[in-house]
Structure formats: structure tokens, C-alpha cells
Tab-separated table of C-alpha atoms and ligand atoms in Angstrom:
chain	number	residue	atom	x	y	z
S	1	GLN	CA	93.289	-39.606	66.878
S	2	TYR	CA	96.165	-37.091	66.878
S	3	ARG	CA	98.216	-39.560	68.829
S	4	GLU	CA	97.717	-42.229	66.185
S	5	ARG	CA	98.457	-39.804	63.345
S	6	ILE	CA	101.680	-38.580	64.983
S	7	LEU	CA	102.803	-42.187	65.471
S	8	GLN	CA	101.943	-42.874	61.856
S	9	LEU	CA	104.038	-39.858	60.790
S	10	ALA	CA	106.942	-41.309	62.795
S	11	ARG	CA	106.511	-44.721	61.130
S	12	ARG	CA	106.009	-43.457	57.576
S	13	LYS	CA	108.452	-40.530	57.895
S	14	ASP	CA	105.865	-38.602	55.955
S	15	ALA	CA	102.354	-37.194	56.171
S	16	GLU	CA	99.765	-35.394	54.090
S	17	ASP	CA	100.028	-31.614	53.712
S	18	ASP	CA	96.904	-30.943	55.765
S	19	PHE	CA	98.186	-32.870	58.782
S	20	LEU	CA	101.628	-31.238	58.570
S	21	GLY	CA	99.932	-27.831	58.362
S	22	MET	CA	97.838	-28.633	61.425
S	23	LEU	CA	100.910	-29.751	63.405
S	24	ILE	CA	102.998	-26.734	62.379
S	25	THR	CA	100.417	-24.300	63.783
S	26	CYS	CA	99.154	-26.470	66.649
S	27	ARG	CA	98.966	-24.807	70.066
S	28	ASP	CA	97.176	-27.576	71.938
S	29	GLU	CA	99.620	-28.489	74.694
S	30	TRP	CA	98.564	-32.090	74.824
S	31	VAL	CA	99.228	-32.549	71.127
S	32	THR	CA	102.506	-30.588	71.069
S	33	SER	CA	103.854	-32.463	74.136
S	34	PHE	CA	103.101	-35.769	72.462
S	35	LEU	CA	104.725	-34.523	69.236
S	36	TYR	CA	107.915	-33.462	71.076
S	37	GLU	CA	108.082	-36.719	73.075
S	38	THR	CA	107.702	-38.790	69.930
S	39	ALA	CA	110.422	-36.778	68.174
S	40	ALA	CA	112.746	-37.059	71.195
S	41	GLY	CA	112.131	-40.821	71.214
S	42	VAL	CA	113.092	-41.139	67.528
S	43	ARG	CA	116.231	-39.084	68.111
S	44	GLN	CA	117.127	-41.161	71.168
S	45	LYS	CA	116.998	-44.425	69.222
S	46	LEU	CA	119.642	-43.122	66.788
S	47	TYR	CA	121.680	-40.676	68.857
S	48	GLY	CA	120.937	-41.653	72.458
S	49	ARG	CA	121.080	-38.664	74.758
S	50	ASP	CA	124.210	-37.257	73.132
S	51	VAL	CA	124.290	-33.646	72.035
S	52	TYR	CA	126.936	-32.690	69.488
S	53	ILE	CA	128.680	-29.341	69.685
S	54	ARG	CA	130.134	-27.151	66.928
S	55	GLY	CA	132.441	-24.216	67.475
S	56	LEU	CA	131.004	-21.340	65.454
S	57	ILE	CA	133.619	-18.908	64.140
S	58	GLU	CA	132.028	-15.853	62.566
S	59	ILE	CA	134.812	-14.912	60.199
S	60	SER	CA	133.314	-11.856	58.491
S	61	ASN	CA	130.411	-9.438	58.630
S	62	PHE	CA	131.161	-7.976	55.188
S	63	CYS	CA	128.525	-9.036	52.720
S	64	LYS	CA	127.853	-8.146	49.108
S	65	ASN	CA	124.213	-9.165	49.457
S	66	ASP	CA	121.302	-7.130	50.693
S	67	CYS	CA	118.837	-9.631	52.171
S	68	TYR	CA	116.044	-7.569	53.717
S	69	TYR	CA	116.051	-9.490	57.007
S	70	CYS	CA	119.764	-9.594	57.752
S	71	GLY	CA	121.678	-7.176	59.969
S	72	ILE	CA	124.944	-7.605	58.032
S	73	ARG	CA	123.328	-6.713	54.672
S	74	LYS	CA	125.501	-4.420	52.604
S	75	SER	CA	123.178	-1.400	52.936
S	76	ASN	CA	123.527	-1.333	56.711
S	77	ARG	CA	125.848	1.653	57.211
S	78	GLU	CA	125.564	1.535	61.015
S	79	LEU	CA	127.780	-1.506	61.328
S	80	THR	CA	131.534	-1.594	61.849
S	81	ARG	CA	132.783	-4.205	59.421
S	82	TYR	CA	135.463	-6.806	60.158
S	83	HIS	CA	136.976	-9.964	58.843
S	84	ILE	CA	139.439	-12.139	60.652
S	85	GLY	CA	142.665	-13.450	59.194
S	86	GLU	CA	144.141	-16.888	58.881
S	87	ASP	CA	146.145	-16.815	62.090
S	88	GLU	CA	143.212	-15.596	64.137
S	89	ILE	CA	140.984	-18.358	62.788
S	90	LEU	CA	143.602	-20.927	63.765
S	91	GLU	CA	143.796	-19.389	67.243
S	92	CYS	CA	140.024	-19.834	67.606
S	93	CYS	CA	140.401	-23.477	66.607
S	94	GLU	CA	143.204	-23.941	69.127
S	95	GLU	CA	141.015	-22.593	71.890
S	96	GLY	CA	138.067	-24.652	70.663
S	97	TYR	CA	140.051	-27.857	70.446
S	98	ALA	CA	141.206	-27.463	74.043
S	99	LEU	CA	137.574	-27.006	75.087
S	100	GLY	CA	136.553	-30.261	73.355
S	101	PHE	CA	135.211	-29.001	70.028
S	102	ARG	CA	135.823	-31.353	67.108
S	103	THR	CA	133.896	-29.419	64.475
S	104	PHE	CA	134.652	-25.856	63.451
S	105	VAL	CA	132.078	-23.896	61.497
S	106	LEU	CA	133.436	-20.946	59.535
S	107	GLN	CA	130.507	-18.654	58.863
S	108	GLY	CA	130.313	-15.231	57.307
S	109	GLY	CA	128.774	-12.875	54.823
S	110	GLU	CA	129.709	-13.127	51.157
S	111	ASP	CA	133.030	-11.357	51.472
S	112	GLY	CA	135.447	-11.120	48.509
S	113	TYR	CA	138.388	-11.155	50.943
S	114	TYR	CA	137.934	-14.914	51.268
S	115	THR	CA	139.172	-15.970	47.854
S	116	ASP	CA	139.380	-19.667	47.075
S	117	ASP	CA	143.145	-19.597	47.635
S	118	ARG	CA	142.840	-17.942	51.028
S	119	LEU	CA	140.089	-20.295	52.149
S	120	CYS	CA	141.962	-23.352	50.893
S	121	ARG	CA	144.985	-22.258	52.947
S	122	ILE	CA	142.791	-21.828	56.019
S	123	ILE	CA	141.076	-25.203	55.588
S	124	THR	CA	144.374	-27.012	54.921
S	125	GLY	CA	145.864	-25.305	57.975
S	126	ILE	CA	143.024	-26.441	60.248
S	127	LYS	CA	143.031	-29.973	58.880
S	128	LYS	CA	146.810	-30.264	59.286
S	129	GLU	CA	146.722	-29.091	62.890
S	130	TYR	CA	143.513	-30.907	63.859
S	131	PRO	CA	143.086	-33.964	61.607
S	132	ASP	CA	140.406	-35.404	63.878
S	133	CYS	CA	138.151	-32.378	63.370
S	134	ALA	CA	135.506	-31.610	60.784
S	135	VAL	CA	135.484	-28.287	58.966
S	136	THR	CA	132.092	-26.854	58.099
S	137	LEU	CA	131.711	-23.822	55.861
S	138	SER	CA	128.764	-21.434	55.784
S	139	LEU	CA	129.826	-18.733	53.380
S	140	GLY	CA	126.873	-18.406	51.062
S	141	GLU	CA	126.622	-18.871	47.339
S	142	ARG	CA	129.816	-19.596	45.382
S	143	SER	CA	130.551	-21.249	42.066
S	144	ARG	CA	130.653	-25.017	41.643
S	145	GLU	CA	134.406	-24.715	40.943
S	146	SER	CA	134.917	-22.846	44.178
S	147	TYR	CA	132.937	-25.400	46.197
S	148	LYS	CA	135.030	-28.126	44.571
S	149	LYS	CA	138.347	-26.476	45.469
S	150	LEU	CA	137.239	-26.006	49.075
S	151	HIS	CA	136.082	-29.605	49.300
S	152	ASP	CA	139.363	-30.831	47.792
S	153	ALA	CA	141.203	-28.746	50.400
S	154	GLY	CA	139.405	-30.717	53.123
S	155	ALA	CA	136.099	-28.989	53.909
S	156	ASP	CA	133.657	-31.665	55.071
S	157	ARG	CA	130.328	-29.908	55.418
S	158	TYR	CA	128.487	-26.855	54.094
S	159	LEU	CA	125.548	-24.987	55.611
S	160	LEU	CA	123.385	-23.008	53.220
S	161	ARG	CA	119.794	-22.433	54.256
S	162	HIS	CA	117.407	-22.199	51.339
S	163	GLU	CA	115.509	-19.627	53.550
S	164	THR	CA	112.147	-20.266	51.845
S	165	ALA	CA	111.230	-22.699	49.082
S	166	ASP	CA	108.423	-20.509	47.765
S	167	GLU	CA	109.418	-18.399	44.777
S	168	THR	CA	107.129	-15.442	45.582
S	169	HIS	CA	108.085	-15.463	49.245
S	170	TYR	CA	111.770	-15.628	48.296
S	171	ARG	CA	111.262	-12.391	46.314
S	172	GLN	CA	109.745	-10.732	49.390
S	173	LEU	CA	112.874	-11.500	51.428
S	174	HIS	CA	115.627	-10.840	48.881
S	175	PRO	CA	116.555	-8.255	46.240
S	176	SER	CA	116.466	-9.299	42.594
S	177	SER	CA	120.223	-9.980	42.520
S	178	LEU	CA	119.512	-13.234	44.371
S	179	SER	CA	117.394	-16.127	43.163
S	180	LEU	CA	115.882	-19.196	44.750
S	181	GLU	CA	116.914	-21.124	41.665
S	182	ASN	CA	120.597	-20.383	42.225
S	183	ARG	CA	120.318	-21.074	45.947
S	184	LYS	CA	118.882	-24.511	45.212
S	185	GLN	CA	121.440	-25.116	42.462
S	186	CYS	CA	124.245	-24.422	44.955
S	187	LEU	CA	122.761	-26.949	47.373
S	188	PHE	CA	122.630	-29.657	44.716
S	189	TYR	CA	126.211	-28.856	43.601
S	190	LEU	CA	127.404	-29.173	47.191
S	191	LYS	CA	125.700	-32.536	47.546
S	192	GLU	CA	127.063	-33.803	44.278
S	193	LEU	CA	130.601	-32.777	45.298
S	194	GLY	CA	130.417	-34.943	48.414
S	195	TYR	CA	129.822	-32.390	51.184
S	196	GLN	CA	127.537	-33.222	54.075
S	197	VAL	CA	124.993	-30.553	53.290
S	198	GLY	CA	122.876	-28.510	55.651
S	199	SER	CA	119.900	-26.425	54.644
S	200	GLY	CA	116.963	-24.859	56.434
S	201	PHE	CA	114.792	-21.801	56.797
S	202	MET	CA	113.639	-19.059	59.101
S	203	VAL	CA	110.350	-19.491	60.929
S	204	GLY	CA	108.025	-16.499	60.922
S	205	SER	CA	109.850	-14.432	58.327
S	206	PRO	CA	107.720	-11.579	56.972
S	207	GLY	CA	105.075	-12.787	54.523
S	208	GLN	CA	105.448	-16.440	55.504
S	209	ILE	CA	102.275	-18.555	55.676
S	210	PRO	CA	101.972	-22.205	56.780
S	211	GLU	CA	101.775	-23.318	53.118
S	212	HIS	CA	105.300	-21.942	52.603
S	213	LEU	CA	106.553	-24.044	55.484
S	214	ILE	CA	105.028	-27.143	53.925
S	215	GLU	CA	106.871	-26.245	50.692
S	216	ASP	CA	110.051	-25.979	52.782
S	217	LEU	CA	109.525	-29.476	54.147
S	218	ARG	CA	108.816	-30.851	50.656
S	219	PHE	CA	111.966	-29.190	49.288
S	220	LEU	CA	114.030	-30.722	52.089
S	221	GLN	CA	112.556	-34.130	51.243
S	222	LYS	CA	113.944	-33.690	47.722
S	223	LEU	CA	117.335	-32.474	48.906
S	224	GLN	CA	117.700	-35.008	51.756
S	225	PRO	CA	120.279	-32.907	53.651
S	226	ALA	CA	122.419	-34.326	56.450
S	227	MET	CA	121.796	-31.209	58.565
S	228	ILE	CA	118.752	-28.979	58.920
S	229	GLY	CA	118.917	-25.613	60.672
S	230	ILE	CA	115.819	-23.625	61.471
S	231	GLY	CA	115.301	-20.699	63.786
S	232	PRO	CA	112.867	-17.865	64.366
S	233	PHE	CA	113.098	-14.736	62.253
S	234	LEU	CA	114.152	-11.927	64.594
S	235	PRO	CA	114.025	-8.297	63.460
S	236	HIS	CA	117.140	-6.165	63.225
S	237	LYS	CA	116.851	-2.441	63.885
S	238	ASP	CA	118.854	-1.367	60.813
S	239	THR	CA	117.029	-3.409	58.174
S	240	PRO	CA	113.819	-2.856	56.176
S	241	PHE	CA	112.166	-5.476	58.411
S	242	ARG	CA	112.868	-3.555	61.642
S	243	GLU	CA	109.163	-3.305	62.544
S	244	GLU	CA	108.259	-6.898	61.683
S	245	LYS	CA	107.119	-9.399	64.275
S	246	GLU	CA	109.513	-12.081	65.489
S	247	GLY	CA	108.965	-15.784	64.794
S	248	ASP	CA	106.886	-17.846	67.188
S	249	LEU	CA	108.532	-20.183	69.712
S	250	THR	CA	105.874	-22.918	69.594
S	251	MET	CA	105.964	-22.968	65.807
S	252	CYS	CA	109.764	-23.354	65.884
S	253	LEU	CA	109.505	-26.244	68.324
S	254	ASN	CA	106.696	-27.921	66.380
S	255	LEU	CA	108.793	-27.697	63.215
S	256	THR	CA	111.884	-29.040	64.991
S	257	ALA	CA	109.881	-32.098	66.061
S	258	ILE	CA	108.311	-32.527	62.610
S	259	LEU	CA	111.771	-32.367	61.013
S	260	ARG	CA	113.003	-35.064	63.377
S	261	LEU	CA	110.097	-37.307	62.364
S	262	LEU	CA	110.560	-36.657	58.635
S	263	PHE	CA	114.369	-36.929	58.804
S	264	PRO	CA	115.203	-39.226	61.732
S	265	HIS	CA	118.966	-39.233	61.023
S	266	ALA	CA	119.396	-35.495	60.505
S	267	LEU	CA	121.696	-33.312	62.563
S	268	ILE	CA	119.367	-30.607	63.808
S	269	PRO	CA	120.708	-27.720	65.901
S	270	ALA	CA	118.897	-25.881	68.645
S	271	THR	CA	119.969	-22.563	67.145
S	272	THR	CA	121.299	-19.325	68.578
S	273	ALA	CA	118.183	-17.548	67.303
S	274	LEU	CA	116.062	-19.948	69.369
S	275	GLY	CA	118.304	-19.235	72.375
S	276	THR	CA	117.841	-15.516	71.741
S	277	LEU	CA	114.053	-15.757	71.440
S	278	HIS	CA	113.713	-17.624	74.749
S	279	SER	CA	116.151	-17.984	77.637
S	280	GLU	CA	115.643	-21.763	77.592
S	281	GLY	CA	115.357	-22.021	73.811
S	282	ARG	CA	118.333	-24.365	73.523
S	283	GLU	CA	116.868	-26.841	76.025
S	284	LEU	CA	113.402	-26.620	74.503
S	285	GLY	CA	114.876	-27.319	71.061
S	286	ILE	CA	116.711	-30.407	72.333
S	287	LEU	CA	113.570	-31.652	74.079
S	288	ALA	CA	111.677	-31.277	70.784
S	289	GLY	CA	114.173	-33.460	68.878
S	290	ALA	CA	117.253	-31.324	68.103
S	291	ASN	CA	120.677	-32.894	68.732
S	292	VAL	CA	123.277	-30.192	68.047
S	293	VAL	CA	124.299	-26.865	69.609
S	294	MET	CA	126.719	-24.385	68.101
S	295	PRO	CA	128.341	-22.180	70.754
S	296	ASN	CA	130.169	-19.064	69.649
S	297	LEU	CA	133.931	-19.422	69.288
S	298	SER	CA	134.558	-16.116	67.492
S	299	PRO	CA	137.167	-13.720	68.913
S	300	LEU	CA	135.527	-11.731	71.736
S	301	SER	CA	136.415	-8.461	70.015
S	302	VAL	CA	134.086	-9.164	67.060
S	303	ARG	CA	131.185	-11.062	68.619
S	304	GLN	CA	128.957	-8.017	68.975
S	305	LEU	CA	129.616	-7.071	65.363
S	306	TYR	CA	128.213	-10.226	63.817
S	307	SER	CA	124.833	-8.739	64.371
S	308	LEU	CA	122.247	-10.645	62.316
S	309	TYR	CA	119.271	-9.581	64.460
S	310	ASN	CA	118.582	-7.502	67.589
S	311	ASN	CA	120.074	-8.755	70.880
S	312	LYS	CA	121.751	-11.781	69.290
S	313	ALA	CA	122.949	-13.925	72.180
S	314	CYS	CA	126.713	-14.417	72.286
S	315	THR	CA	127.450	-14.675	76.002
S	316	GLY	CA	126.695	-17.247	78.739
S	317	LEU	CA	125.213	-20.394	77.258
S	318	GLU	CA	126.005	-19.210	73.736
S	319	ALA	CA	129.721	-18.738	74.406
S	320	ALA	CA	132.126	-21.614	73.751
S	321	GLU	CA	134.221	-20.642	76.783
S	322	HIS	CA	131.190	-21.317	78.965
S	323	LYS	CA	130.845	-24.889	77.812
S	324	VAL	CA	130.604	-26.050	81.432
S	325	LEU	CA	127.413	-24.049	81.811
S	326	LEU	CA	126.020	-25.632	78.663
S	327	GLU	CA	126.972	-29.084	79.968
S	328	LYS	CA	125.163	-28.411	83.241
S	329	ARG	CA	122.048	-27.125	81.500
S	330	MET	CA	121.972	-30.164	79.208
S	331	GLU	CA	122.530	-32.532	82.132
S	332	ARG	CA	119.609	-30.951	83.929
S	333	ILE	CA	117.297	-32.063	81.134
S	334	GLY	CA	118.923	-35.502	80.861
S	335	TYR	CA	121.316	-34.936	77.946
S	336	ARG	CA	125.096	-34.853	77.651
S	337	ILE	CA	127.506	-32.877	75.524
S	338	VAL	CA	129.981	-35.153	73.783
S	339	THR	CA	133.463	-34.568	72.411
S	340	SER	CA	133.288	-35.933	68.870
S	341	ARG	CA	133.077	-34.819	65.257
S	342	GLY	CA	129.411	-35.656	65.483
S	343	ASP	CA	128.843	-37.026	62.004
S	344	VAL	CA	125.452	-38.173	60.867
S	345	VAL	CA	124.688	-41.783	61.902
S	346	LYS	CA	123.821	-44.033	58.979
Y	1	SAM	N1	126.068	-15.654	54.095
Y	1	SAM	C1	125.836	-17.014	54.422
Y	1	SAM	C2	124.498	-17.486	53.913
Y	1	SAM	O1	123.775	-16.728	53.319
Y	1	SAM	O2	124.211	-18.672	54.085
Y	1	SAM	C3	125.963	-17.303	55.911
Y	1	SAM	C4	125.656	-16.192	56.852
Y	1	SAM	S1	123.923	-15.839	57.025
Y	1	SAM	C5	124.015	-14.393	58.004
Y	1	SAM	C6	123.406	-17.127	58.158
Y	1	SAM	C7	121.941	-17.267	58.419
Y	1	SAM	O3	121.505	-16.247	59.281
Y	1	SAM	C8	121.013	-17.155	57.233
Y	1	SAM	O4	120.916	-18.379	56.563
Y	1	SAM	C9	119.696	-16.686	57.858
Y	1	SAM	O5	118.736	-17.724	57.905
Y	1	SAM	C10	120.108	-16.252	59.264
Y	1	SAM	N2	119.603	-14.900	59.546
Y	1	SAM	C11	119.976	-13.749	58.972
Y	1	SAM	N3	119.239	-12.717	59.440
Y	1	SAM	C12	118.367	-13.246	60.329
Y	1	SAM	C13	117.328	-12.691	61.128
Y	1	SAM	N4	117.022	-11.399	61.095
Y	1	SAM	N5	116.634	-13.528	61.933
Y	1	SAM	C14	116.948	-14.840	61.984
Y	1	SAM	N6	117.891	-15.408	61.246
Y	1	SAM	C15	118.605	-14.629	60.417
């Protein structure tokens, strides 16, 4: 019966809340294996066994926000703060290009240093030097005008997780200076402006219940993003959530597979948080339907400082300079890393 219902979910690209809730929390290995195989099959039809890579450049750990879960929140006084300049970002891209990266993701806290003018110069600089590459931004909430300027300068994609689509839960994770309404508004602005938009949420964040995750899936169905990033919540020692429990691996994998069935074309990363939670998290994510990995291309001197959660992986498999290792690990499970921009297939 489960088998039939999972196949039906794959055909309809939708399911009732109660079935989604059951799959999200399912721990029956027979059912979860069938779920992952079905998701991998759907992915394979559209993307073959290709895995796209993105070079992640963590440009700043300054942040004006105070999200309770995040290690770079402004109230964390234990952290040495940094941001990297235009030339350094271009050096990261140079190194990344030579390694075969054709997408650069500039991610950081909400840092006033990156004015629109400065960012436009950086984006134009990357696009001029590497016209065959995509530029993805992940710099939080900005005004519509700002998003427009950055898009006009050449930014192709924007990652902004909605974090949780439940109003009350959102309040439990964020101070009152932030609102779910504005977060969602930003996502719709980005879409309207022509970005390929990525959203997503943490799995197992404090206060989360399965109903919230169903709301997350329903919100994503409204947004129809090109990219969906999820990963386990992991506690950080210098945040109010230091004692909270980390997200569950099986639940992350179940959700990855469900997302693949609901959004067959989506670009879904096997995230760093998943790789931090489990030493084979990246592989498990790919086997459950993910098709992207985002190795770290930040300057070595700052990698430890972009500390979102305890023990964040930034070496070995997570490091762009160890791409060969990543290639080997992907080959071992029957997948291959490709050198391409890795746009969404239509
Ligand atoms: N400031 C930008 C934003 O808000 O989108 C980008 C940087 S933010 C640090 C990137 C992502 O890190 C967030 O969307 C959040 O889901 C994730 N993150 C932060 N703290 C985390 C934690 N403790 N565990 C897991 N993921 C976390």
C-alpha cells in the first residue's frame, strides 16, 4: 500500500497532508528505501547521474540580525568578525574556475559593508572575467530596488531560505525585528525580478513539529522555487539554542526525497549541514534525490570563522580544493561531478 501511495505521489507530484506527515516521520527502512529509490529515479530521468557543484564563498560573518539559531548572530561576542574584499572574492573565483566550478555562491550575514554599489562592482567583475559562470547571491533580506540593481549587474540566482512557513514557529526562531511576511515578500520580489530563486528550511529546529514541515512544503508549492535547500538544525555553543537537540538524519533524507517527488526539476543540494551531521551525509542526500553539492571556496584564513553551528565541516569533502575526493566519493555511489553552470532543466 505504501509502495502504491509513493508511486502515486511521484505521478501526481502531490499528496494529502496525512500521507506527507507519515512519510516525513517514517522510520520503517523498507518504506524509506523505496521512497529514496523512487526519488532517485525521478531525478535520474531529468538529470541523469550528474551532480552539479557550486563554489561557496562565505564573504562575511558580520550580521545585523540576531536569529536565535545562528552562530554569526550579532549578539555573539565570541566571534572574530571578517568580511572579504573585492579582489579576494575574485581570487576565490579564479581558483574555483581552475578547479571546474561554473557557479559561484556569495553568501554572508547581513553586512552593511556590502552596499549595492560594492556588490554590483563585484558581480560585474566576476561576470566580465568568467562570462560562462553563474553568480548566486545569498545575502539575506534587502529591498526590491537593491535586488533589482544586483540582478541588472548580472546576478543570476538568489538563495533565501524561508526557514519556517509557520508564523508562530518563525517567532520562536527570530527576534521581533524580523518577520515571516517580509521574508516571503523578498522571495516573491526576487522571483518577479527574474532570479532563479532558492528557498528552504532547517529540519529539526527548536519547536518544529511535523505540521510545520507540511506548511513548509505547501509554501514551496506556492513559491515554485528553482532551488530548495534543507539541512538539519545543528546547535551552536554561543547561541540561545546551545542546548537544543540537532535535527534528525532520517527526517532530512525523507524530506529530500519528498521534495524531489513534489518538485522533480528542482536543484536540491546535499548540504554542508547534512555532511556535518553524518560523515556520509552528502552521499546519503544524493541517494535520496539531491543533485547539487556546494564545496567551500572561501579563503582558508576565514573558513573557521563562518561558524553557523558547532563543528561545521569545511575540510576534506567540504573543501573545493579537494574536489578529487568528492569526485571519487560520488563515483563510488554511481554519480559524477560535472563542470557546468548547472541550471535547472525545463
Ligand atoms: N544571511 C543570509 C540569510 O539569512 O539567508 C545567508 C546566511 S545564513 C547564515 C544561511 C543559512 O544558514 C540560513 O538560511 C540557515 O538556514 C542556516 N543556518 C544558520 N544557523 C544554522 C544552524 N544552527 N543550523 C543549521 N543551519 C543554520
